[in-house]
Amino acid sequence: MSAVTEDSGKSTDGFASRKVFILAAIGSAVGLGNIWRFPYVAYEGGGGAFIIPYLVAIFVAGLPFLYLDYAMGHRYRGSAPLSFRRMSKGAEGIGWWQVLVCAVIGVYYAAIIAWAARYTIFSFGKSWGDDPEKFFGGDFLQAAADPGPTMDFVPGLLIPLIVVWVLVLGILALGVQEGIGRTAIILMPLLLVAFGALVIFALFLDGAPKGLDALFSPDWGALKNTDVWVAAFGQIFFSLSVGFGVMITYASYVNRKTDMTGSGAVVAFSNSGFELLAGIGVFSALGFMAQASGVAVDEVVASGIGLAFVAFPAIINEAPGGALIGVLFFGSLVVAGVTSLVSVIEVVIAGFQDKFNLSRRAATAMVGGPMAVVSVLLFSTTGALTVLDTVDKWINTFGILAVAVVSMLIVAHVAKKLPVLADSLNRVSSIRLGTVWRVVIGFVAPLALIYLLFTELKGLIEEPYGGYPQGLLITFGWAVVIVIPLLAFALASLPWRDKSMTDDVEDVTAEEEVR
Amino acid sequence: MSGAAIVMMLVAMLAIWGALVVALLNLRRSDHSASE
């Protein structure tokens, strides 16, 4: 019986080995952002010169923050709310804040996966026709003329979304090892093979060197621009899935003696390694598109939904073997997305399971059911895209970023637990956390993230996001991010079903060292 | 591709994929030292 099962205080479930944990953590970190966000951010941020701020961000923010999350889960052995509660009685609300941020993300992330799944099938027959942009907004989303939610359901969005929810909740109901672990063991190698094949295919397209030239030509002047550094920190931060409970939850499922910092380095560089691969693949394809249309690469560059659902279908239309490129590209989005979605929803399930002492299946049903219903109501209608875009923007900025900053400051300066957390990891880990780590988590990383937060805030105040009406931005932007922390502290004030759970767990590794 | 772009592409690959290899080797090494 592993240490995980003895002292986690809940059901006898945890990852069977370190390898499974690492694969699941990579599965969580590698998501849509690696594929459709990184290439654009790197291109905009100085091309080849971007590697410098990017590497600095990995070492100054990414790895230290990942280790903080790992230390929380590894030391306190619980879901986000339970770990924070065990750290300090008043801090439980931060865990719930993370849980609710994850709940909101899960609700819309599922919709994007459903769209990508649909496009995987469309790829076979290039069903989007000659004008992919018109097809996406028109035939596919049937987007309403006015931005905002509607009650007009689109069957083509509804059915795949339901399928995604059934699949993901099915995985989660199976448990940590049998569900999450097994999914990662199967899907991570599959993703590497499928995406690797896509990149190799893209490299042989006419014009690929032109695209790579655009991505890697260094603009050293960009390094003097603060925005580029902010973008590098932002990319690492969002891409690594740190700061909102996922890595705390996963780390709580690992055997106590696992080398956490050594594992974390593998996770962080696998995540970045995949991003680099995505940059090469995406820009090779964009270079082909530029060449085929006789324009410069900067005229075809795109990111996010525009890259996936408009630019890629156009590339697939023109490229030799386009259908194969489409299946590999959209299939990779689905696979990368599913493993990330699973991790985000697990944060919510684990939180409720601990607090209300529920069985795995009961927690999955209690949490997943309502999330699926909200997801379907909002994102299988003609209003899906504008609502999704708004929620995504606000939850990333004032959900993830805000809770990350607050949690770091409280752990470091209010609870003053950094030495305890560092000790807990240092006893079992190969990369030791010392003064540098404490300075980074206590000062450097929070300051960088606060700067990022204010830059975003300024932008959103200066002009309405996406040109959307204020009503939409208030309801699905501001209201969501304001209600979440309030609700979080309300949840924290509810009594624990099993009060003994909130006692701090013994630091088993410390005991063994004494013996 | 320009010379500078090729160089920076190689630098990026070496830095990131190289770091991944080092991280994997470190983890393997820490296994050995733990079992000794």
Short mmCIF file of C-alpha atoms in Angstrom, two decimals, chain A residues 4-500:
data_model
loop_
_atom_site.label_atom_id
_atom_site.label_comp_id
_atom_site.label_asym_id
_atom_site.label_seq_id
_atom_site.Cartn_x
_atom_site.Cartn_y
_atom_site.Cartn_z
CA VAL A 4 -0.70 8.11 -0.73
CA THR A 5 -3.40 5.72 0.27
CA GLU A 6 -2.50 5.78 3.93
CA ASP A 7 -2.53 9.44 4.69
CA SER A 8 -4.62 11.22 2.09
CA GLY A 9 -7.63 10.90 4.32
CA LYS A 10 -9.90 9.85 1.47
CA SER A 11 -10.46 6.91 -0.80
CA THR A 12 -7.57 4.63 -1.62
CA ASP A 13 -6.77 6.23 -4.92
CA GLY A 14 -3.62 7.81 -6.28
CA PHE A 15 -1.29 7.57 -9.26
CA ALA A 16 0.28 4.11 -9.45
CA SER A 17 3.74 5.44 -10.26
CA ARG A 18 5.78 8.55 -10.80
CA LYS A 19 5.67 7.95 -14.55
CA VAL A 20 1.87 8.07 -14.55
CA PHE A 21 1.92 11.27 -12.49
CA ILE A 22 4.39 12.89 -14.91
CA LEU A 23 2.31 11.88 -17.95
CA ALA A 24 -0.89 13.17 -16.32
CA ALA A 25 0.83 16.44 -15.37
CA ILE A 26 2.15 16.87 -18.92
CA GLY A 27 -1.33 16.07 -20.18
CA SER A 28 -2.70 18.85 -18.05
CA ALA A 29 -0.03 21.40 -19.02
CA VAL A 30 -0.06 20.64 -22.74
CA GLY A 31 -3.33 22.04 -23.98
CA LEU A 32 -4.79 24.24 -26.66
CA GLY A 33 -2.55 27.16 -25.62
CA ASN A 34 0.59 25.25 -26.56
CA ILE A 35 -0.68 24.69 -30.06
CA TRP A 36 -2.51 27.85 -30.93
CA ARG A 37 -1.12 30.49 -28.58
CA PHE A 38 2.64 29.96 -28.22
CA PRO A 39 3.56 30.22 -31.93
CA TYR A 40 1.86 33.59 -32.21
CA VAL A 41 3.23 34.95 -28.93
CA ALA A 42 6.77 33.96 -29.94
CA TYR A 43 6.38 35.47 -33.40
CA GLU A 44 5.02 38.74 -32.01
CA GLY A 45 7.61 38.83 -29.22
CA GLY A 46 10.78 39.14 -31.27
CA GLY A 47 10.80 35.81 -33.14
CA GLY A 48 14.09 34.04 -32.47
CA ALA A 49 15.00 36.61 -29.82
CA PHE A 50 11.91 35.54 -27.81
CA ILE A 51 13.82 32.49 -26.58
CA ILE A 52 15.65 34.73 -24.09
CA PRO A 53 12.68 36.16 -22.17
CA TYR A 54 10.98 32.78 -22.55
CA LEU A 55 13.83 30.87 -20.86
CA VAL A 56 14.12 33.54 -18.17
CA ALA A 57 10.37 33.17 -17.53
CA ILE A 58 10.69 29.38 -17.19
CA PHE A 59 13.42 29.67 -14.57
CA VAL A 60 12.16 32.77 -12.77
CA ALA A 61 8.44 32.06 -12.72
CA GLY A 62 7.43 28.76 -14.28
CA LEU A 63 9.51 26.21 -12.40
CA PRO A 64 9.42 27.97 -9.01
CA PHE A 65 5.65 28.32 -9.21
CA LEU A 66 5.22 24.73 -10.32
CA TYR A 67 7.27 23.67 -7.30
CA LEU A 68 5.09 25.76 -5.00
CA ASP A 69 1.98 23.95 -6.26
CA TYR A 70 3.71 20.58 -5.99
CA ALA A 71 4.88 21.38 -2.47
CA MET A 72 1.36 22.32 -1.37
CA GLY A 73 -0.17 19.09 -2.66
CA HIS A 74 2.74 16.93 -1.61
CA ARG A 75 2.98 18.34 1.92
CA TYR A 76 -0.72 18.74 2.73
CA ARG A 77 -2.05 15.78 0.71
CA GLY A 78 -5.39 17.17 -0.30
CA SER A 79 -7.52 18.92 -2.90
CA ALA A 80 -6.90 22.67 -3.19
CA PRO A 81 -9.35 23.66 -0.40
CA LEU A 82 -8.12 20.92 1.92
CA SER A 83 -4.45 21.69 1.30
CA PHE A 84 -4.92 25.39 2.01
CA ARG A 85 -7.06 24.58 5.06
CA ARG A 86 -4.40 22.28 6.45
CA MET A 87 -1.79 24.96 5.83
CA SER A 88 -3.77 27.63 7.65
CA LYS A 89 -7.37 27.65 8.82
CA GLY A 90 -8.24 30.99 7.23
CA ALA A 91 -6.78 30.11 3.84
CA GLU A 92 -9.36 27.53 2.77
CA GLY A 93 -11.19 30.14 0.70
CA ILE A 94 -8.23 30.43 -1.64
CA GLY A 95 -8.56 26.75 -2.44
CA TRP A 96 -12.25 27.24 -3.23
CA TRP A 97 -11.42 30.27 -5.34
CA GLN A 98 -9.18 27.97 -7.40
CA VAL A 99 -11.90 25.31 -7.53
CA LEU A 100 -14.47 27.77 -8.87
CA VAL A 101 -12.04 29.20 -11.43
CA CYS A 102 -11.53 25.63 -12.64
CA ALA A 103 -15.28 25.05 -12.76
CA VAL A 104 -15.75 28.07 -15.03
CA ILE A 105 -12.85 27.08 -17.28
CA GLY A 106 -14.17 23.53 -17.60
CA VAL A 107 -17.57 24.79 -18.69
CA TYR A 108 -16.28 26.58 -21.80
CA TYR A 109 -13.13 24.55 -22.52
CA ALA A 110 -15.36 21.55 -23.22
CA ALA A 111 -17.07 23.51 -25.99
CA ILE A 112 -13.81 24.20 -27.83
CA ILE A 113 -12.93 20.52 -27.70
CA ALA A 114 -16.35 19.70 -29.12
CA TRP A 115 -15.75 22.13 -31.99
CA ALA A 116 -12.31 20.64 -32.69
CA ALA A 117 -13.83 17.14 -32.66
CA ARG A 118 -16.38 18.24 -35.23
CA TYR A 119 -13.65 19.79 -37.38
CA THR A 120 -11.64 16.55 -37.23
CA ILE A 121 -14.57 14.91 -39.02
CA PHE A 122 -15.06 17.90 -41.36
CA SER A 123 -11.42 17.51 -42.43
CA PHE A 124 -12.12 14.30 -44.35
CA GLY A 125 -14.45 16.05 -46.79
CA LYS A 126 -13.24 19.63 -46.27
CA SER A 127 -16.84 20.39 -45.38
CA TRP A 128 -16.09 24.08 -44.81
CA GLY A 129 -15.90 24.72 -48.57
CA ASP A 130 -14.07 27.60 -50.17
CA ASP A 131 -14.70 30.18 -47.46
CA PRO A 132 -13.78 28.71 -44.03
CA GLU A 133 -14.38 31.99 -42.21
CA LYS A 134 -17.92 32.31 -43.48
CA PHE A 135 -18.53 28.64 -42.75
CA PHE A 136 -17.29 28.87 -39.14
CA GLY A 137 -19.43 31.83 -38.14
CA GLY A 138 -22.36 30.92 -40.42
CA ASP A 139 -23.09 27.26 -41.11
CA PHE A 140 -21.19 25.91 -38.11
CA LEU A 141 -21.74 28.26 -35.15
CA GLN A 142 -24.78 29.95 -36.73
CA ALA A 143 -23.65 32.93 -34.68
CA ALA A 144 -26.36 35.39 -33.68
CA ALA A 145 -26.02 38.87 -35.14
CA ASP A 146 -25.91 40.45 -31.67
CA PRO A 147 -23.24 39.35 -29.19
CA GLY A 148 -24.53 37.64 -26.04
CA PRO A 149 -26.30 34.47 -24.88
CA THR A 150 -29.33 33.09 -26.71
CA MET A 151 -31.66 30.12 -26.29
CA ASP A 152 -31.41 29.04 -29.93
CA PHE A 153 -29.72 25.66 -29.84
CA VAL A 154 -27.57 24.49 -32.72
CA PRO A 155 -27.73 20.67 -33.00
CA GLY A 156 -24.27 20.57 -34.59
CA LEU A 157 -22.82 22.12 -31.44
CA LEU A 158 -25.13 20.42 -28.95
CA ILE A 159 -24.45 16.79 -29.83
CA PRO A 160 -20.62 16.85 -29.82
CA LEU A 161 -20.65 18.89 -26.60
CA ILE A 162 -22.78 16.28 -24.87
CA VAL A 163 -20.44 13.57 -26.15
CA VAL A 164 -17.41 15.44 -24.73
CA TRP A 165 -19.05 15.75 -21.30
CA VAL A 166 -20.09 12.09 -21.19
CA LEU A 167 -16.57 11.04 -22.14
CA VAL A 168 -14.74 13.32 -19.71
CA LEU A 169 -17.03 12.62 -16.75
CA GLY A 170 -16.77 8.91 -17.55
CA ILE A 171 -12.97 9.14 -17.32
CA LEU A 172 -13.19 11.07 -14.05
CA ALA A 173 -15.72 8.67 -12.49
CA LEU A 174 -13.22 5.84 -12.97
CA GLY A 175 -10.87 7.47 -10.49
CA VAL A 176 -7.36 8.89 -10.34
CA GLN A 177 -5.32 5.93 -11.57
CA GLU A 178 -7.91 4.03 -13.58
CA GLY A 179 -9.41 7.15 -15.17
CA ILE A 180 -6.99 10.07 -15.24
CA GLY A 181 -3.80 7.98 -15.14
CA ARG A 182 -4.81 5.51 -17.81
CA THR A 183 -6.08 8.25 -20.10
CA ALA A 184 -2.72 9.99 -19.88
CA ILE A 185 -0.81 6.76 -20.51
CA ILE A 186 -2.78 6.21 -23.72
CA LEU A 187 -3.26 9.76 -24.99
CA MET A 188 0.13 11.37 -24.34
CA PRO A 189 2.15 9.06 -26.62
CA LEU A 190 -0.67 9.29 -29.17
CA LEU A 191 -0.49 13.08 -29.10
CA LEU A 192 3.26 13.06 -29.60
CA VAL A 193 3.01 10.70 -32.57
CA ALA A 194 0.07 12.50 -34.21
CA PHE A 195 1.47 15.98 -33.72
CA GLY A 196 4.99 14.85 -34.65
CA ALA A 197 3.62 13.44 -37.91
CA LEU A 198 1.81 16.73 -38.56
CA VAL A 199 5.01 18.73 -38.05
CA ILE A 200 7.04 16.49 -40.35
CA PHE A 201 4.32 16.73 -42.98
CA ALA A 202 4.19 20.52 -42.62
CA LEU A 203 7.96 20.85 -42.96
CA PHE A 204 7.78 19.36 -46.45
CA LEU A 205 5.18 21.83 -47.69
CA ASP A 206 6.28 24.47 -50.20
CA GLY A 207 6.95 27.70 -48.37
CA ALA A 208 7.65 26.05 -45.00
CA PRO A 209 11.12 27.68 -44.77
CA LYS A 210 9.45 31.03 -45.35
CA GLY A 211 7.25 30.46 -42.32
CA LEU A 212 10.12 29.27 -40.15
CA ASP A 213 12.12 32.28 -41.23
CA ALA A 214 9.30 34.53 -39.99
CA LEU A 215 9.11 32.67 -36.68
CA PHE A 216 12.82 32.47 -35.92
CA SER A 217 14.33 35.65 -37.43
CA PRO A 218 15.44 37.47 -34.29
CA ASP A 219 14.31 41.01 -33.62
CA TRP A 220 16.71 41.91 -30.83
CA GLY A 221 15.09 45.33 -30.39
CA ALA A 222 12.01 43.54 -29.02
CA LEU A 223 13.95 42.65 -25.87
CA LYS A 224 13.89 46.32 -24.85
CA ASN A 225 10.11 46.23 -24.91
CA THR A 226 8.51 45.43 -21.52
CA ASP A 227 5.44 44.00 -23.25
CA VAL A 228 7.54 41.21 -24.74
CA TRP A 229 8.80 40.19 -21.30
CA VAL A 230 5.27 40.35 -19.93
CA ALA A 231 4.11 38.17 -22.83
CA ALA A 232 6.82 35.59 -22.09
CA PHE A 233 5.84 35.42 -18.41
CA GLY A 234 2.18 35.20 -19.38
CA GLN A 235 2.79 32.40 -21.86
CA ILE A 236 4.77 30.28 -19.38
CA PHE A 237 2.29 30.96 -16.61
CA PHE A 238 -0.83 30.02 -18.59
CA SER A 239 0.82 27.18 -20.42
CA LEU A 240 2.12 25.34 -17.36
CA SER A 241 -1.29 25.14 -15.60
CA VAL A 242 0.14 26.67 -12.43
CA GLY A 243 -1.57 28.69 -9.74
CA PHE A 244 -5.15 27.45 -9.98
CA GLY A 245 -5.19 24.19 -8.14
CA VAL A 246 -4.48 21.61 -10.84
CA MET A 247 -0.93 20.84 -9.82
CA ILE A 248 -1.80 20.92 -6.10
CA THR A 249 -4.48 18.30 -6.71
CA TYR A 250 -2.31 16.06 -8.89
CA ALA A 251 0.67 16.32 -6.50
CA SER A 252 -1.54 15.11 -3.65
CA TYR A 253 -2.00 11.82 -5.53
CA VAL A 254 1.71 11.03 -5.66
CA ASN A 255 3.67 8.75 -3.39
CA ARG A 256 5.43 10.76 -0.67
CA LYS A 257 8.87 9.66 -1.72
CA THR A 258 8.57 10.88 -5.29
CA ASP A 259 11.29 13.23 -6.51
CA MET A 260 8.94 16.16 -7.08
CA THR A 261 11.33 18.83 -8.31
CA GLY A 262 13.08 16.42 -10.67
CA SER A 263 9.68 15.36 -12.03
CA GLY A 264 8.60 19.00 -12.30
CA ALA A 265 11.58 19.85 -14.50
CA VAL A 266 10.57 17.04 -16.85
CA VAL A 267 6.98 18.31 -16.92
CA ALA A 268 7.99 21.95 -17.52
CA PHE A 269 10.41 21.17 -20.34
CA SER A 270 8.06 18.65 -21.95
CA ASN A 271 5.47 21.40 -22.00
CA SER A 272 7.89 23.90 -23.53
CA GLY A 273 9.32 21.26 -25.85
CA PHE A 274 5.84 20.62 -27.19
CA GLU A 275 5.24 24.35 -27.66
CA LEU A 276 8.39 24.66 -29.71
CA LEU A 277 7.28 21.74 -31.85
CA ALA A 278 3.91 23.45 -32.30
CA GLY A 279 5.64 26.68 -33.33
CA ILE A 280 7.60 24.82 -36.01
CA GLY A 281 4.53 22.99 -37.30
CA VAL A 282 2.17 25.96 -37.29
CA PHE A 283 4.60 28.37 -38.94
CA SER A 284 5.61 25.82 -41.60
CA ALA A 285 1.92 25.60 -42.47
CA LEU A 286 1.50 29.38 -42.38
CA GLY A 287 4.56 29.74 -44.65
CA PHE A 288 2.90 27.41 -47.12
CA MET A 289 -0.29 29.46 -46.99
CA ALA A 290 1.61 32.70 -47.55
CA GLN A 291 3.44 31.22 -50.52
CA ALA A 292 0.27 29.76 -52.02
CA SER A 293 -1.56 33.10 -51.75
CA GLY A 294 1.45 35.12 -52.86
CA VAL A 295 1.52 37.26 -49.72
CA ALA A 296 3.97 37.83 -46.85
CA VAL A 297 3.74 35.56 -43.78
CA ASP A 298 2.62 38.45 -41.56
CA GLU A 299 -0.60 38.62 -43.57
CA VAL A 300 -1.62 35.07 -42.73
CA VAL A 301 -0.48 34.92 -39.09
CA ALA A 302 -3.25 34.13 -36.61
CA SER A 303 -3.76 32.63 -33.18
CA GLY A 304 -6.45 30.99 -31.09
CA ILE A 305 -9.83 30.26 -32.60
CA GLY A 306 -8.96 32.18 -35.77
CA LEU A 307 -5.87 30.04 -36.36
CA ALA A 308 -7.62 26.75 -35.73
CA PHE A 309 -11.01 27.24 -37.33
CA VAL A 310 -10.26 29.74 -40.11
CA ALA A 311 -6.56 29.70 -41.07
CA PHE A 312 -6.04 25.93 -40.81
CA PRO A 313 -9.07 24.99 -42.92
CA ALA A 314 -7.76 27.39 -45.58
CA ILE A 315 -4.37 25.67 -45.42
CA ILE A 316 -6.01 22.24 -45.57
CA ASN A 317 -7.92 23.33 -48.72
CA GLU A 318 -4.71 24.21 -50.53
CA ALA A 319 -2.16 21.71 -49.23
CA PRO A 320 -1.38 18.36 -50.82
CA GLY A 321 -2.71 15.71 -48.40
CA GLY A 322 -4.82 18.40 -46.76
CA ALA A 323 -7.32 15.98 -45.25
CA LEU A 324 -4.54 14.19 -43.39
CA ILE A 325 -3.16 17.49 -42.08
CA GLY A 326 -6.66 18.36 -40.88
CA VAL A 327 -7.25 15.09 -39.08
CA LEU A 328 -3.85 15.28 -37.38
CA PHE A 329 -4.23 18.95 -36.44
CA PHE A 330 -7.77 18.86 -35.09
CA GLY A 331 -7.26 15.41 -33.60
CA SER A 332 -4.26 16.76 -31.70
CA LEU A 333 -6.33 19.68 -30.44
CA VAL A 334 -8.96 17.24 -29.15
CA VAL A 335 -6.42 14.98 -27.44
CA ALA A 336 -4.44 17.85 -25.90
CA GLY A 337 -7.69 19.48 -24.83
CA VAL A 338 -9.27 16.39 -23.24
CA THR A 339 -6.32 15.70 -20.91
CA SER A 340 -6.30 19.35 -19.84
CA LEU A 341 -10.07 19.43 -19.33
CA VAL A 342 -9.89 16.28 -17.20
CA SER A 343 -7.33 17.94 -14.92
CA VAL A 344 -9.34 21.13 -14.54
CA ILE A 345 -12.55 19.29 -13.62
CA GLU A 346 -10.62 17.02 -11.24
CA VAL A 347 -9.77 20.09 -9.16
CA VAL A 348 -13.49 20.70 -8.68
CA ILE A 349 -14.39 17.07 -8.01
CA ALA A 350 -11.55 16.61 -5.50
CA GLY A 351 -12.55 19.79 -3.64
CA PHE A 352 -16.16 18.68 -3.16
CA GLN A 353 -15.17 15.09 -2.46
CA ASP A 354 -12.95 16.16 0.44
CA LYS A 355 -15.22 18.76 1.95
CA PHE A 356 -18.44 16.76 1.86
CA ASN A 357 -16.81 13.36 2.28
CA LEU A 358 -18.35 12.00 -0.93
CA SER A 359 -17.58 8.90 -2.91
CA ARG A 360 -15.77 9.42 -6.20
CA ARG A 361 -18.86 8.71 -8.28
CA ALA A 362 -21.14 10.88 -6.16
CA ALA A 363 -18.72 13.79 -6.39
CA THR A 364 -18.36 13.36 -10.15
CA ALA A 365 -22.13 13.38 -10.59
CA MET A 366 -22.72 16.24 -8.15
CA VAL A 367 -20.07 18.45 -9.71
CA GLY A 368 -19.96 17.28 -13.31
CA GLY A 369 -23.73 17.21 -13.83
CA PRO A 370 -24.36 20.91 -13.13
CA MET A 371 -21.20 21.93 -15.01
CA ALA A 372 -22.32 19.98 -18.06
CA VAL A 373 -25.79 21.54 -17.94
CA VAL A 374 -24.42 25.10 -17.76
CA SER A 375 -21.93 24.28 -20.50
CA VAL A 376 -24.63 22.98 -22.81
CA LEU A 377 -27.00 25.87 -22.09
CA LEU A 378 -24.39 28.51 -22.84
CA PHE A 379 -22.21 26.96 -25.50
CA SER A 380 -24.42 24.97 -27.82
CA THR A 381 -26.44 27.99 -28.85
CA THR A 382 -26.04 30.72 -31.44
CA GLY A 383 -24.53 32.94 -28.73
CA ALA A 384 -21.67 30.53 -27.94
CA LEU A 385 -18.69 32.31 -29.43
CA THR A 386 -19.10 35.78 -27.93
CA VAL A 387 -19.92 34.47 -24.45
CA LEU A 388 -17.00 32.05 -24.60
CA ASP A 389 -14.61 34.75 -25.72
CA THR A 390 -15.69 37.05 -22.87
CA VAL A 391 -15.58 34.45 -20.09
CA ASP A 392 -12.20 33.20 -21.31
CA LYS A 393 -10.65 36.65 -21.25
CA TRP A 394 -11.89 37.54 -17.77
CA ILE A 395 -11.29 34.21 -16.11
CA ASN A 396 -7.72 34.07 -17.41
CA THR A 397 -6.92 37.55 -16.21
CA PHE A 398 -8.97 38.11 -13.06
CA GLY A 399 -9.51 34.48 -12.18
CA ILE A 400 -6.26 32.57 -12.73
CA LEU A 401 -3.86 35.51 -12.48
CA ALA A 402 -5.58 37.07 -9.48
CA VAL A 403 -5.85 33.89 -7.43
CA ALA A 404 -2.25 32.97 -8.31
CA VAL A 405 -0.94 36.27 -6.97
CA VAL A 406 -3.10 36.19 -3.84
CA SER A 407 -2.19 32.58 -3.05
CA MET A 408 1.55 33.20 -3.45
CA LEU A 409 1.46 36.26 -1.22
CA ILE A 410 -0.56 34.51 1.48
CA VAL A 411 1.57 31.36 1.52
CA ALA A 412 4.78 33.41 1.59
CA HIS A 413 3.94 36.39 3.79
CA VAL A 414 0.84 35.62 5.88
CA ALA A 415 1.14 31.90 6.61
CA LYS A 416 4.94 32.08 6.16
CA LYS A 417 5.07 28.47 5.03
CA LEU A 418 7.76 28.64 2.34
CA PRO A 419 10.47 27.10 4.58
CA VAL A 420 8.15 24.24 5.59
CA LEU A 421 7.17 23.60 1.98
CA ALA A 422 10.76 23.74 0.75
CA ASP A 423 11.83 21.28 3.47
CA SER A 424 9.07 18.88 2.53
CA LEU A 425 10.24 18.71 -1.10
CA ASN A 426 13.97 18.88 -0.35
CA ARG A 427 13.85 15.68 1.68
CA VAL A 428 12.80 13.64 -1.33
CA SER A 429 13.88 15.67 -4.35
CA SER A 430 16.92 16.02 -6.58
CA ILE A 431 16.69 19.76 -7.28
CA ARG A 432 16.83 21.59 -3.97
CA LEU A 433 14.77 24.66 -3.14
CA GLY A 434 16.73 27.32 -1.29
CA THR A 435 16.81 31.06 -0.77
CA VAL A 436 16.46 31.81 -4.47
CA TRP A 437 13.18 29.90 -4.61
CA ARG A 438 11.82 31.74 -1.56
CA VAL A 439 12.76 35.12 -3.02
CA VAL A 440 11.19 34.26 -6.37
CA ILE A 441 7.92 33.03 -4.84
CA GLY A 442 7.77 35.77 -2.21
CA PHE A 443 8.68 38.72 -4.42
CA VAL A 444 9.75 38.28 -8.05
CA ALA A 445 6.92 36.10 -9.36
CA PRO A 446 4.08 37.98 -7.59
CA LEU A 447 5.46 41.31 -8.81
CA ALA A 448 5.73 40.05 -12.39
CA LEU A 449 2.17 38.72 -12.25
CA ILE A 450 0.80 41.90 -10.65
CA TYR A 451 2.39 43.88 -13.48
CA LEU A 452 0.80 41.52 -15.97
CA LEU A 453 -2.55 41.88 -14.22
CA PHE A 454 -2.44 45.68 -14.35
CA THR A 455 -1.39 45.71 -18.00
CA GLU A 456 -4.44 43.60 -18.82
CA LEU A 457 -6.72 45.69 -16.61
CA LYS A 458 -5.59 48.91 -18.29
CA GLY A 459 -6.25 47.43 -21.73
CA LEU A 460 -9.74 46.27 -20.77
CA ILE A 461 -10.68 49.63 -19.25
CA GLU A 462 -9.37 51.65 -22.21
CA GLU A 463 -11.60 49.94 -24.75
CA PRO A 464 -14.45 47.43 -24.47
CA TYR A 465 -13.06 43.96 -25.13
CA GLY A 466 -13.80 42.65 -28.62
CA GLY A 467 -16.02 45.66 -29.24
CA TYR A 468 -18.73 43.79 -27.30
CA PRO A 469 -21.58 45.63 -25.51
CA GLN A 470 -20.97 46.52 -21.86
CA GLY A 471 -23.89 44.35 -20.72
CA LEU A 472 -22.17 41.22 -22.00
CA LEU A 473 -18.81 42.19 -20.50
CA ILE A 474 -20.37 42.95 -17.13
CA THR A 475 -22.48 39.77 -16.94
CA PHE A 476 -20.01 37.22 -18.29
CA GLY A 477 -16.81 39.07 -17.44
CA TRP A 478 -16.79 41.25 -14.35
CA ALA A 479 -19.70 39.61 -12.50
CA VAL A 480 -18.18 36.13 -12.89
CA VAL A 481 -14.78 37.11 -11.54
CA ILE A 482 -16.26 39.11 -8.65
CA VAL A 483 -18.79 36.46 -7.59
CA ILE A 484 -16.19 33.66 -7.60
CA PRO A 485 -14.07 34.81 -4.62
CA LEU A 486 -17.22 35.72 -2.65
CA LEU A 487 -18.74 32.32 -3.25
CA ALA A 488 -15.38 30.73 -2.45
CA PHE A 489 -15.24 32.21 1.02
CA ALA A 490 -18.88 31.25 1.56
CA LEU A 491 -18.01 27.63 0.72
CA ALA A 492 -15.03 27.82 3.06
CA SER A 493 -17.32 28.83 5.90
CA LEU A 494 -19.44 25.67 5.58
CA PRO A 495 -18.58 22.89 8.05
CA TRP A 496 -16.51 19.88 6.98
CA ARG A 497 -18.47 16.62 6.96
CA ASP A 498 -15.51 14.85 8.52
CA LYS A 499 -13.84 17.36 10.80
CA SER A 500 -10.77 15.24 11.49
#
